[in-house]
Amino acid sequence: MIICTMTTASYLHRAKIMARSAKQHHPDAVIVVCLVEKSMHPAARNVPHVDHIVLAKDLGIPEFPKFMFKRNVHEAAYALKAHCLSYLFQLYPQENQLIYLDTDILVLGPFEEVLQALQTHSIVLTPHEVSGTKEGYLFHGVFNTGFCALRRSDNTSRFLEWWRSRVDRYGYDEYKAQQLFYEQTWMNLAACFFDVHILHHAGYNVAYWNLNERGHSLQRLPDRTYRVLGLPLRCFHFSNVSVGLRTALKKYSSKALHQLYRLYVAELRRMGEFKLKRTRWSYNHYSNGALIGQGIRVSYRYSEKLQKEHSDPFEQTNQGMVQKGVLRVAQIISNAPAAYPLPPVNQGGTEKVVYELTEELVRRGIEVYLYAARGSSSHAKTIWYPTHLKEAGIRRFVARTLPKGVNLVHDHTFSSAIARRRFKVPTLCTQHIVRNNGAKNSVYVSKRALQIVGKNKGDFVYNGININEYEFSAKKGDYLLFMGRIVKEKGILKAIEVAEKTGLKLLIAGPIKDHGLFEREIKPRLQSNIEYVGAVGGAHKQHLLKHARCLLFPSLWEEPFGLVMIEAMACGTPVLALRNGSVPEVLGGFPNLICDSMEEMARKVLSEPLPSPEKLRSYVESHFTNLIMTDRYLEIYHRVRSQSGRSKRAGRRKGRNGGRAKIPRRLRRNAPARA
């Protein structure tokens, strides 16, 4: 039997733990680690309990440098999985059983049930939950492929080829918007086409996402074994151990669960966590050591010209990989009466997002034209709207002034002024508000908005900020903060209610958009502990955000994103928010910050242990930066242009071959009648 895993050098400490625990319960198994690095890392030499380490580049993948350059570390790991399993069956022809385990799995017992199932079935999968399910599994997939078992057979060979080909094609970040979650979603279909056994055993793949059905029942027996729901615990999946699992543990009082967590954390340190965790991924760098620029991978992925010119892109440089002048983008922002010049000063969330996207595109060598209100400034070539221009006239103005050579238009107007009507240049449209204008190639700013407003037609891209512009502070003051437009749907009255319940000071910052509401219901409640400080920006906004005890976000409507939430977390300030709109996504890493009532919010303000400022900022860095946002938009840009090109070529072919031929005048009388 083979037990294998896949890892980068920075996670070798976890692979060591997995190997040791697997060997303890299966001493005769061949333990194999696939290392996704350019060369053998010193820490990978002579690893105890590991029988063989294979480099990903030796798996026999054609044009491997191209394969890797197209993918970031997550995309590469997911796409390599099926390749690795096929390779190991070839490398060990005498072994007929293969079990794949994610690097962060701890084996706690023999896989008796799996081995028994493999006697009669070729493939064994474990569902995320065995007694229920969550809506999220419709996106992530019903089965967790961090654990899967295979038996050598024709069925397995066909399955691996089927799986590999689909993940190679669709295993990119961009396809998550189409509900294709890397390599995992495909398992929903595997049971329809192949001989698959679904193992309904609660002792496999226990993780933070299924603790709701298993967490309270976990027990440690006198013989130091564990049981869950009365069954032997075979393996625990320590995925997202520092955030997701640690947060989930707060809900469960199981002593055994907390013991197991402490045991694993101690093992991480013993295996060299602090030394290895900051190891650079070698495929993030060119051969000369230079960092591969943001967006370069995406450009290479969609450019046949670049792929033909550079068979080994790692031997190049960022300058050599940029196709200057190939992509020329026009960014079109609203010119409604309340439009603000870019960059915005005291308000304007959409303007801020468009400005950050524009600036990052320019930094990446892309030619950008920015249509914006008079007074706007940018490193892009800025075109000001005439002072008299209304929203309805934007399309005509852009059509008349669009510079020659622009080959993509990005419409950010609230009315989808350009994208709603046929335009001569490929166009996509970001819906920054909760509205479906029926525009082709619509992009929403959260998955929730895509589902509710877009009816799952289109894409979603989270808003991002330039985190370097946000000041961080670990020291917090004793005041609560509400920051946003002063309108009822933003929950300003609910924020005041929390201040009144807790007795804590509340500072209210933001432009007054509903003066009647302010005069009738807010102004009379302003007291010594509740203060309105006006619309803020610049240094004043930074000061309020970074020193607040907590930002309150009690939004009452289908908030499409909520930029202030990530701004606060970037400053190290926790956010307490009502479970509306995009909140469960934006605060997905900290579910304990999401509230279902004002009573719960008030209680958490006073007593809930809140995430550390460092973790909050790190979370924004890994999920909501302008770099991540720009990467995602570039993927969509290339796809929209590619689809437009195919559509035009198909139209030309139809005109030549598929249309009704014109009948010469002299032959018309003898032509057959039309059907």
XYZ file of C-alpha atoms in Angstrom:
675
model
C 0.000 0.000 0.000
C 1.158 3.535 -0.821
C 0.307 6.530 1.358
C 1.234 9.810 -0.302
C 0.930 13.542 0.131
C 1.930 16.708 -1.704
C 3.655 19.723 -0.186
C 5.879 22.729 -0.685
C 9.011 23.271 1.411
C 7.168 25.683 3.695
C 4.815 22.861 4.780
C 7.371 20.077 5.116
C 6.917 20.173 8.888
C 3.293 19.088 8.392
C 4.297 16.366 5.926
C 6.686 14.977 8.556
C 3.865 14.736 11.090
C 1.577 13.042 8.577
C 4.295 10.538 7.628
C 5.166 9.679 11.214
C 1.535 9.135 12.192
C 0.782 7.106 9.027
C 3.826 4.868 9.564
C 2.831 4.283 13.176
C -0.488 2.701 12.154
C 0.617 1.254 8.801
C 4.276 0.254 9.238
C 4.340 -1.709 5.957
C 3.051 1.180 3.843
C 5.293 3.003 1.399
C 5.184 6.679 2.387
C 5.768 9.054 -0.540
C 5.960 12.860 -0.526
C 5.662 14.869 -3.742
C 7.640 18.080 -3.244
C 6.438 20.992 -5.369
C 9.769 22.791 -5.588
C 12.378 23.274 -8.312
C 14.969 21.251 -6.405
C 15.255 19.139 -3.285
C 15.062 21.352 -0.208
C 17.688 20.564 2.480
C 14.904 19.828 4.980
C 13.567 17.127 2.626
C 16.717 15.014 2.803
C 16.616 11.993 5.101
C 13.111 12.658 6.433
C 12.187 10.027 9.050
C 9.262 7.751 8.139
C 9.277 8.895 4.470
C 10.357 6.192 2.022
C 10.558 8.325 -1.103
C 10.401 12.001 -2.073
C 9.660 12.843 -5.681
C 9.903 16.304 -7.201
C 6.810 17.465 -9.080
C 8.922 18.165 -12.163
C 9.689 14.405 -12.368
C 6.033 13.342 -12.668
C 6.337 13.245 -16.451
C 4.063 16.196 -17.223
C 4.684 17.501 -20.773
C 6.081 21.050 -20.972
C 6.278 21.188 -17.205
C 7.746 24.747 -16.948
C 4.739 26.067 -18.870
C 2.386 24.012 -16.681
C 3.806 25.526 -13.490
C 4.212 29.091 -14.692
C 0.509 29.328 -15.472
C -0.433 28.525 -11.863
C -0.035 30.014 -8.420
C 0.849 27.713 -5.543
C -2.749 26.668 -4.784
C -3.672 26.097 -8.408
C -0.511 24.042 -8.946
C -1.062 21.824 -5.903
C -4.619 21.012 -6.916
C -3.745 20.395 -10.575
C -0.786 18.134 -9.716
C -2.782 15.731 -7.553
C -4.157 13.411 -10.262
C -0.819 13.512 -12.094
C 0.949 12.387 -8.929
C -1.435 9.491 -8.234
C -1.075 8.177 -11.793
C 2.708 8.445 -11.555
C 2.873 6.467 -8.300
C 0.869 3.588 -9.753
C 3.493 3.411 -12.499
C 6.449 3.812 -10.123
C 5.285 1.008 -7.800
C 3.774 -1.686 -10.076
C 3.754 -4.176 -7.189
C 1.477 -1.939 -5.064
C -2.256 -2.105 -5.764
C -3.659 0.281 -3.139
C -2.964 4.001 -2.853
C -4.226 6.450 -0.241
C -3.798 10.189 -0.668
C -3.720 12.372 2.456
C -3.420 16.130 2.624
C -0.245 17.270 4.325
C -2.131 18.586 7.361
C -3.818 15.268 8.241
C -2.869 13.436 11.432
C -3.444 9.675 11.299
C -4.860 8.361 14.590
C -5.792 4.785 13.729
C -5.531 2.072 11.054
C -7.614 2.570 7.916
C -9.452 -0.720 8.324
C -12.741 0.442 6.809
C -11.015 1.941 3.774
C -8.954 -1.173 3.056
C -12.054 -3.313 3.355
C -13.955 -1.072 0.911
C -11.053 -1.242 -1.576
C -11.482 -4.998 -1.808
C -14.738 -4.521 -3.717
C -14.467 -0.951 -5.063
C -11.861 0.997 -7.022
C -12.356 4.432 -5.451
C -13.221 5.443 -1.888
C -14.308 8.995 -1.033
C -15.358 10.599 2.248
C -18.152 13.223 2.389
C -17.660 16.405 4.377
C -20.504 15.396 6.681
C -22.332 12.103 7.205
C -25.557 13.249 8.889
C -26.298 16.547 7.188
C -24.868 19.134 4.872
C -24.339 22.855 4.362
C -25.154 25.010 1.364
C -21.439 25.745 1.065
C -20.785 22.163 -0.044
C -22.648 22.906 -3.255
C -19.699 25.178 -4.015
C -16.769 23.334 -2.409
C -18.017 19.883 -3.362
C -19.746 17.138 -1.388
C -16.519 15.168 -0.869
C -13.250 16.349 0.638
C -10.400 15.236 -1.594
C -7.857 15.796 1.164
C -8.508 12.092 1.697
C -9.132 9.589 -1.080
C -8.226 5.939 -1.666
C -7.718 4.081 -4.937
C -7.213 0.476 -6.043
C -5.313 -0.316 -9.227
C -7.860 -1.069 -11.981
C -9.005 0.050 -15.421
C -11.780 1.978 -13.693
C -9.201 3.885 -11.631
C -7.048 4.651 -14.682
C -10.045 6.078 -16.526
C -11.051 8.056 -13.451
C -7.597 9.617 -13.017
C -7.421 10.608 -16.680
C -10.949 12.093 -16.520
C -10.134 13.987 -13.315
C -6.725 15.199 -14.501
C -7.985 16.571 -17.810
C -10.725 18.627 -16.152
C -8.571 20.060 -13.397
C -5.853 20.936 -15.916
C -8.453 22.906 -17.857
C -10.561 24.447 -15.103
C -8.435 24.317 -11.948
C -7.781 28.050 -11.772
C -8.995 30.671 -9.320
C -11.118 32.302 -12.007
C -13.409 29.289 -12.364
C -14.563 29.467 -8.741
C -17.111 32.026 -9.924
C -18.585 29.259 -12.080
C -18.859 26.940 -9.057
C -15.803 24.895 -10.123
C -13.734 24.610 -6.958
C -10.344 23.436 -8.221
C -10.119 19.619 -8.204
C -12.810 18.983 -5.607
C -16.140 19.837 -7.266
C -15.588 17.154 -9.904
C -15.975 14.453 -7.271
C -19.698 15.260 -7.199
C -19.847 13.699 -10.673
C -17.324 10.905 -10.168
C -19.846 8.697 -8.380
C -22.068 8.864 -11.482
C -19.425 7.663 -13.931
C -17.055 5.415 -11.965
C -17.043 2.675 -9.355
C -17.016 4.858 -6.233
C -17.658 3.808 -2.646
C -18.836 6.593 -0.335
C -17.471 5.930 3.140
C -20.045 7.120 5.698
C -17.731 6.821 8.678
C -17.526 9.817 11.003
C -13.988 8.899 12.080
C -12.442 9.962 8.755
C -11.574 13.505 7.743
C -12.772 15.205 10.922
C -12.077 18.921 10.426
C -13.234 22.361 11.513
C -15.988 22.407 8.867
C -17.783 19.336 10.294
C -17.229 19.916 14.009
C -20.888 20.927 14.209
C -21.807 17.235 13.867
C -18.720 15.667 15.487
C -17.027 18.184 17.799
C -19.047 17.576 20.986
C -18.765 13.780 20.751
C -14.971 13.512 20.499
C -13.582 11.428 23.373
C -10.131 10.270 24.441
C -10.071 6.763 25.890
C -7.680 5.479 28.594
C -5.621 3.679 25.929
C -4.989 7.105 24.291
C -7.177 6.356 21.285
C -10.029 8.642 20.233
C -13.658 8.064 19.333
C -16.138 10.311 17.573
C -19.889 9.643 17.416
C -19.049 6.305 19.015
C -16.669 5.292 16.197
C -12.860 5.080 16.170
C -11.228 8.335 15.071
C -9.010 7.399 12.113
C -7.664 10.786 11.046
C -8.072 14.458 11.889
C -7.693 17.073 9.155
C -5.956 20.108 10.695
C -6.860 22.395 7.795
C -6.542 26.123 8.503
C -5.223 25.262 11.937
C -4.325 28.820 12.939
C -7.601 30.548 11.996
C -10.538 28.338 10.977
C -9.942 25.522 13.449
C -8.874 27.768 16.295
C -12.038 29.849 15.859
C -14.259 26.756 15.661
C -12.762 25.334 18.858
C -14.259 28.188 20.868
C -17.712 26.701 20.289
C -16.865 23.274 21.706
C -16.081 22.289 25.258
C -14.772 18.814 24.392
C -11.622 18.321 26.443
C -10.360 15.688 24.004
C -10.751 18.091 21.080
C -8.690 20.775 22.778
C -6.095 18.180 23.825
C -5.753 16.996 20.251
C -5.341 20.562 19.018
C -2.592 21.301 21.550
C -0.857 18.028 20.666
C -0.758 18.921 16.982
C 0.448 22.488 17.564
C 3.265 21.137 19.746
C 4.186 18.688 16.962
C 4.297 21.529 14.434
C 6.844 23.356 16.544
C 8.881 20.224 17.132
C 9.045 19.532 13.398
C 10.413 22.993 12.618
C 7.320 25.071 11.880
C 8.924 28.449 12.584
C 12.005 27.648 10.513
C 10.154 26.317 7.451
C 6.959 28.373 7.398
C 8.594 31.415 5.799
C 10.433 29.409 3.135
C 9.901 30.969 -0.274
C 8.130 28.865 -2.885
C 10.755 28.384 -5.578
C 8.188 28.504 -8.395
C 7.307 32.048 -7.339
C 10.668 33.179 -8.691
C 12.545 33.254 -11.942
C 15.795 31.294 -12.229
C 17.734 34.480 -11.414
C 15.866 34.782 -8.103
C 13.608 37.684 -9.100
C 9.993 37.536 -7.938
C 7.444 36.799 -10.663
C 5.237 39.864 -10.981
C 1.574 39.868 -10.087
C -0.518 39.126 -13.155
C 2.383 37.818 -15.253
C 1.160 34.243 -14.794
C -2.307 35.182 -16.004
C -0.947 37.014 -19.037
C 1.194 34.005 -19.937
C -1.706 31.591 -19.417
C -3.866 33.308 -22.010
C -1.218 34.389 -24.503
C -0.368 31.853 -27.185
C 2.309 34.231 -28.428
C 4.109 34.301 -25.062
C 3.890 30.524 -24.734
C 5.404 30.019 -28.187
C 8.178 32.519 -27.501
C 9.067 31.211 -24.017
C 9.055 27.435 -23.621
C 10.694 27.878 -20.197
C 9.273 31.129 -18.834
C 11.241 30.767 -15.577
C 14.361 31.680 -17.556
C 12.877 35.088 -18.399
C 12.230 38.306 -16.452
C 9.113 40.339 -15.733
C 10.142 42.830 -18.423
C 10.620 40.054 -20.963
C 7.223 38.525 -20.177
C 5.132 41.692 -20.497
C 3.378 42.156 -23.828
C 3.318 45.916 -23.861
C 0.546 47.466 -25.844
C -1.367 44.200 -26.264
C -3.993 45.046 -23.649
C -5.418 48.554 -23.719
C -8.220 49.059 -21.218
C -10.706 51.882 -20.729
C -12.033 52.174 -17.169
C -15.427 53.936 -17.175
C -16.795 55.202 -13.867
C -20.134 56.828 -13.136
C -20.753 60.528 -13.677
C -23.943 60.730 -11.632
C -24.620 64.076 -9.907
C -22.917 62.775 -6.750
C -19.811 61.398 -8.528
C -16.490 62.204 -6.894
C -13.124 62.842 -8.548
C -10.505 60.107 -8.234
C -8.829 59.391 -5.918
C -11.697 60.072 -3.482
C -10.964 62.039 -0.333
C -13.698 61.664 2.280
C -16.077 59.181 0.632
C -16.694 57.136 -2.467
C -16.137 53.383 -2.067
C -16.635 52.584 -5.761
C -14.298 55.403 -6.751
C -11.645 54.016 -4.416
C -11.902 50.493 -5.838
C -11.744 51.735 -9.451
C -8.775 53.960 -8.628
C -6.824 51.098 -7.012
C -7.587 48.790 -9.951
C -6.510 51.446 -12.451
C -3.254 52.218 -10.664
C -2.306 48.551 -10.327
C -3.017 47.881 -14.013
C -0.714 50.780 -14.926
C 2.011 49.421 -12.621
C 1.833 46.151 -14.547
C 2.614 47.866 -17.831
C -0.942 47.914 -19.193
C -2.158 50.936 -21.134
C -5.183 52.313 -19.276
C -7.568 55.163 -20.094
C -9.668 56.395 -17.182
C -12.995 58.166 -17.788
C -13.893 60.017 -14.592
C -15.279 63.204 -13.111
C -13.485 66.496 -13.664
C -10.611 66.941 -11.219
C -9.621 63.255 -11.241
C -5.936 62.361 -11.425
C -4.211 59.050 -12.058
C -1.125 57.490 -13.575
C -3.471 56.293 -16.326
C -4.370 58.572 -19.208
C -7.312 60.410 -17.677
C -10.258 61.679 -19.716
C -12.564 64.044 -17.817
C -16.285 64.088 -18.394
C -17.762 67.435 -19.475
C -19.340 69.198 -16.507
C -22.797 69.028 -18.085
C -22.669 65.314 -18.972
C -25.399 63.186 -17.415
C -25.233 59.448 -16.754
C -27.387 58.683 -19.796
C -24.888 60.425 -22.088
C -21.814 58.462 -21.006
C -22.122 55.851 -23.741
C -22.247 58.419 -26.527
C -19.344 60.381 -25.018
C -17.168 57.282 -24.680
C -18.020 56.062 -28.199
C -17.034 59.474 -29.582
C -13.782 59.872 -27.628
C -12.513 56.302 -27.133
C -8.808 56.308 -28.107
C -7.800 54.200 -31.071
C -6.435 50.793 -30.115
C -8.478 50.287 -26.922
C -9.478 46.627 -27.012
C -11.423 46.264 -23.760
C -13.902 48.479 -21.903
C -14.573 47.990 -18.181
C -17.889 49.623 -17.289
C -18.230 50.619 -13.614
C -21.280 52.871 -14.064
C -24.234 52.160 -11.795
C -26.573 52.036 -14.800
C -24.250 49.823 -16.919
C -24.417 52.662 -19.404
C -22.107 50.984 -21.910
C -22.487 47.274 -21.240
C -26.295 47.258 -21.522
C -26.094 48.103 -25.216
C -24.015 46.585 -27.940
C -20.626 48.291 -28.074
C -17.956 47.980 -30.732
C -15.272 46.953 -28.201
C -15.455 43.865 -25.898
C -17.013 45.056 -22.649
C -17.522 43.785 -19.134
C -19.436 45.486 -16.360
C -18.939 45.443 -12.584
C -22.218 45.779 -10.690
C -21.084 47.774 -7.651
C -24.626 48.094 -6.309
C -27.475 45.631 -5.830
C -28.889 45.888 -9.315
C -29.069 43.636 -12.337
C -29.002 45.758 -15.463
C -29.052 42.766 -17.780
C -25.556 43.580 -19.007
C -23.466 40.939 -20.739
C -20.270 39.867 -18.944
C -21.490 41.144 -15.576
C -19.162 40.948 -12.582
C -20.440 41.214 -9.007
C -18.406 42.170 -5.948
C -19.352 39.116 -3.860
C -20.585 35.590 -4.349
C -23.815 36.530 -2.573
C -24.485 39.355 -5.041
C -23.783 36.987 -7.932
C -26.298 34.484 -6.545
C -29.072 36.865 -5.444
C -28.810 39.681 -7.968
C -27.051 37.989 -10.874
C -28.970 34.703 -10.580
C -25.585 32.919 -10.858
C -24.961 34.353 -14.319
C -21.587 36.087 -14.503
C -18.526 36.286 -12.259
C -17.645 37.746 -8.898
C -14.501 39.593 -7.831
C -13.999 40.787 -4.268
C -13.046 44.423 -3.833
C -9.456 45.021 -2.810
C -7.456 47.764 -1.123
C -3.826 48.826 -1.160
C -2.996 47.562 2.291
C 0.201 49.613 2.458
C -1.948 52.740 2.680
C -3.592 51.576 5.919
C -1.864 52.221 9.219
C -1.733 49.280 11.615
C -2.030 49.526 15.381
C -2.081 46.748 17.952
C -3.170 49.228 20.636
C -6.880 49.999 20.740
C -8.938 52.714 22.361
C -12.152 52.352 24.353
C -14.616 53.550 21.689
C -16.826 51.805 19.164
C -16.922 53.111 15.601
C -19.643 53.348 12.966
C -18.344 54.503 9.589
C -20.580 54.789 6.534
C -23.360 56.732 4.880
C -25.941 57.989 7.353
C -28.983 56.150 6.023
C -31.318 53.733 7.752
C -30.331 50.632 5.757
C -26.706 50.979 6.887
C -27.884 50.217 10.429
C -26.879 53.461 12.111
C -29.788 53.198 14.581
C -28.695 49.657 15.452
C -25.166 50.874 16.162
C -26.561 53.493 18.540
C -28.607 50.748 20.196
C -25.412 48.772 20.894
C -23.788 51.836 22.445
C -26.817 52.391 24.656
C -26.891 48.745 25.733
C -23.188 48.572 26.562
C -22.568 52.118 27.806
C -19.465 52.317 25.583
C -18.541 55.430 23.625
C -19.637 55.409 19.952
C -18.158 57.637 17.274
C -20.284 58.049 14.132
C -18.419 58.995 10.964
C -19.871 59.452 7.495
C -21.786 61.769 5.190
C -25.409 62.487 6.075
C -27.511 61.233 3.161
C -30.864 61.198 4.978
C -31.143 64.533 6.805
C -34.639 63.754 8.031
C -33.420 60.575 9.718
C -30.520 62.437 11.298
C -32.659 65.230 12.688
C -35.528 63.015 13.900
C -33.857 59.873 15.240
C -30.109 60.392 15.576
C -29.508 63.916 16.794
C -31.787 63.543 19.859
C -29.766 60.470 20.934
C -26.355 62.141 20.694
C -25.011 62.190 24.248
C -21.681 62.250 26.005
C -20.976 58.687 24.865
C -22.462 59.015 21.337
C -20.828 61.558 19.036
C -21.153 62.411 15.350
C -17.769 63.457 13.901
C -18.821 64.075 10.273
C -17.497 62.689 7.004
C -13.839 61.793 7.411
C -10.902 60.932 5.204
C -7.132 60.891 5.156
C -5.290 60.919 8.477
C -8.487 61.419 10.504
C -10.093 58.293 9.000
C -6.926 56.268 9.587
C -6.769 57.390 13.216
C -10.385 56.438 13.891
C -10.066 53.031 12.235
C -6.793 51.901 13.771
C -7.599 52.881 17.361
C -11.243 51.756 17.572
C -12.046 48.983 19.983
C -14.367 47.574 17.338
C -16.075 48.639 14.118
C -19.836 48.058 14.112
C -21.353 47.026 10.780
C -25.059 46.354 11.485
C -26.136 46.615 7.844
C -29.830 45.842 7.300
C -29.819 45.279 3.544
C -28.212 43.080 0.882
C -24.850 44.794 1.221
C -22.934 43.856 -1.959
C -19.535 44.066 -0.246
C -18.850 46.561 2.547
C -15.399 48.053 1.931
C -15.095 49.565 5.405
C -14.949 46.063 6.902
C -11.673 45.218 5.184
C -10.355 48.739 5.808
C -10.873 48.265 9.540
C -9.306 44.800 9.593
C -6.324 46.108 7.616
C -5.759 48.498 10.530
C -5.996 45.557 12.951
C -9.483 46.460 14.173
C -12.139 43.741 14.620
C -15.545 44.087 12.957
C -18.861 42.957 14.428
C -21.506 42.667 11.719
C -25.037 41.426 11.186
C -25.417 38.353 8.987
C -26.679 40.179 5.905
C -25.507 40.393 2.302
C -21.811 39.690 1.803
C -20.906 39.718 5.503
C -20.507 35.899 5.840
C -18.015 36.004 2.936
C -16.001 39.053 3.958
C -15.765 37.801 7.552
C -15.497 34.152 6.512
C -12.185 33.741 8.331
C -13.714 34.956 11.611
C -17.238 33.498 11.902
C -17.433 34.491 15.578
C -17.578 38.140 14.463
C -20.887 37.562 12.646
C -24.012 38.310 14.700
C -27.678 37.385 14.340
C -29.112 40.040 16.673
C -28.222 43.295 18.367
C -28.244 41.521 21.725
C -25.559 39.157 20.438
C -23.534 42.075 19.072
C -23.726 43.948 22.371
C -22.681 40.821 24.279
C -19.715 40.185 21.983
C -18.574 43.792 22.284
C -18.231 43.310 26.031
C -17.157 39.685 26.449
C -16.274 37.860 23.209
C -12.541 37.117 22.726
C -11.779 38.972 19.496
C -9.107 38.044 16.911
C -5.678 39.587 17.332
C -4.888 42.705 15.262
C -2.066 40.823 13.528
C -4.376 38.040 12.323
C -6.944 40.529 11.069
C -4.403 42.345 8.933
C -2.896 39.082 7.690
C -6.390 37.927 6.678
C -6.915 41.022 4.529
C -3.456 40.591 2.995
C -4.320 37.080 1.840
C -7.893 37.756 0.648
C -8.741 41.392 -0.140
C -5.845 43.339 -1.636
C -5.740 45.350 -4.849
C -3.181 42.817 -6.140
C -5.586 39.903 -5.733
C -8.448 41.935 -7.194
C -6.362 42.916 -10.226
C -5.234 39.321 -10.815
C -8.850 38.238 -10.891
C -9.942 41.013 -13.250
C -7.057 40.259 -15.609
C -8.254 36.671 -15.854
C -11.718 37.903 -16.820
C -10.306 40.500 -19.233
C -8.434 37.823 -21.145
C -11.438 35.517 -21.200
C -13.828 38.223 -22.431
C -11.415 39.207 -25.199
C -10.869 35.570 -26.135
C -14.620 34.866 -26.274
C -15.206 38.000 -28.310
C -12.516 36.937 -30.769
C -14.033 33.476 -31.163
C -17.500 34.978 -31.650
C -16.263 37.296 -34.395
C -14.410 34.488 -36.178
C -17.506 32.283 -35.987
C -19.585 35.109 -37.419
C -17.194 35.523 -40.322
C -17.257 31.785 -41.038
C -21.048 31.795 -40.933
C -21.095 34.675 -43.366
C -18.858 32.754 -45.745
C -20.351 29.292 -45.372
C -23.437 29.174 -43.228
C -25.531 32.033 -44.563
C -27.995 31.791 -47.462
C -26.159 32.254 -50.738
C -27.114 35.205 -52.872
C -28.836 33.949 -56.078
C -27.707 35.627 -59.306
C -30.450 37.659 -60.925
C -30.444 35.543 -64.109
C -31.117 32.350 -62.117
C -33.757 33.602 -59.715
C -36.776 32.353 -61.673
C -35.449 28.800 -61.651
C -34.351 28.833 -58.014
C -36.114 26.344 -55.704
C -38.722 27.691 -53.332
C -37.578 28.393 -49.748
C -38.625 25.820 -47.209
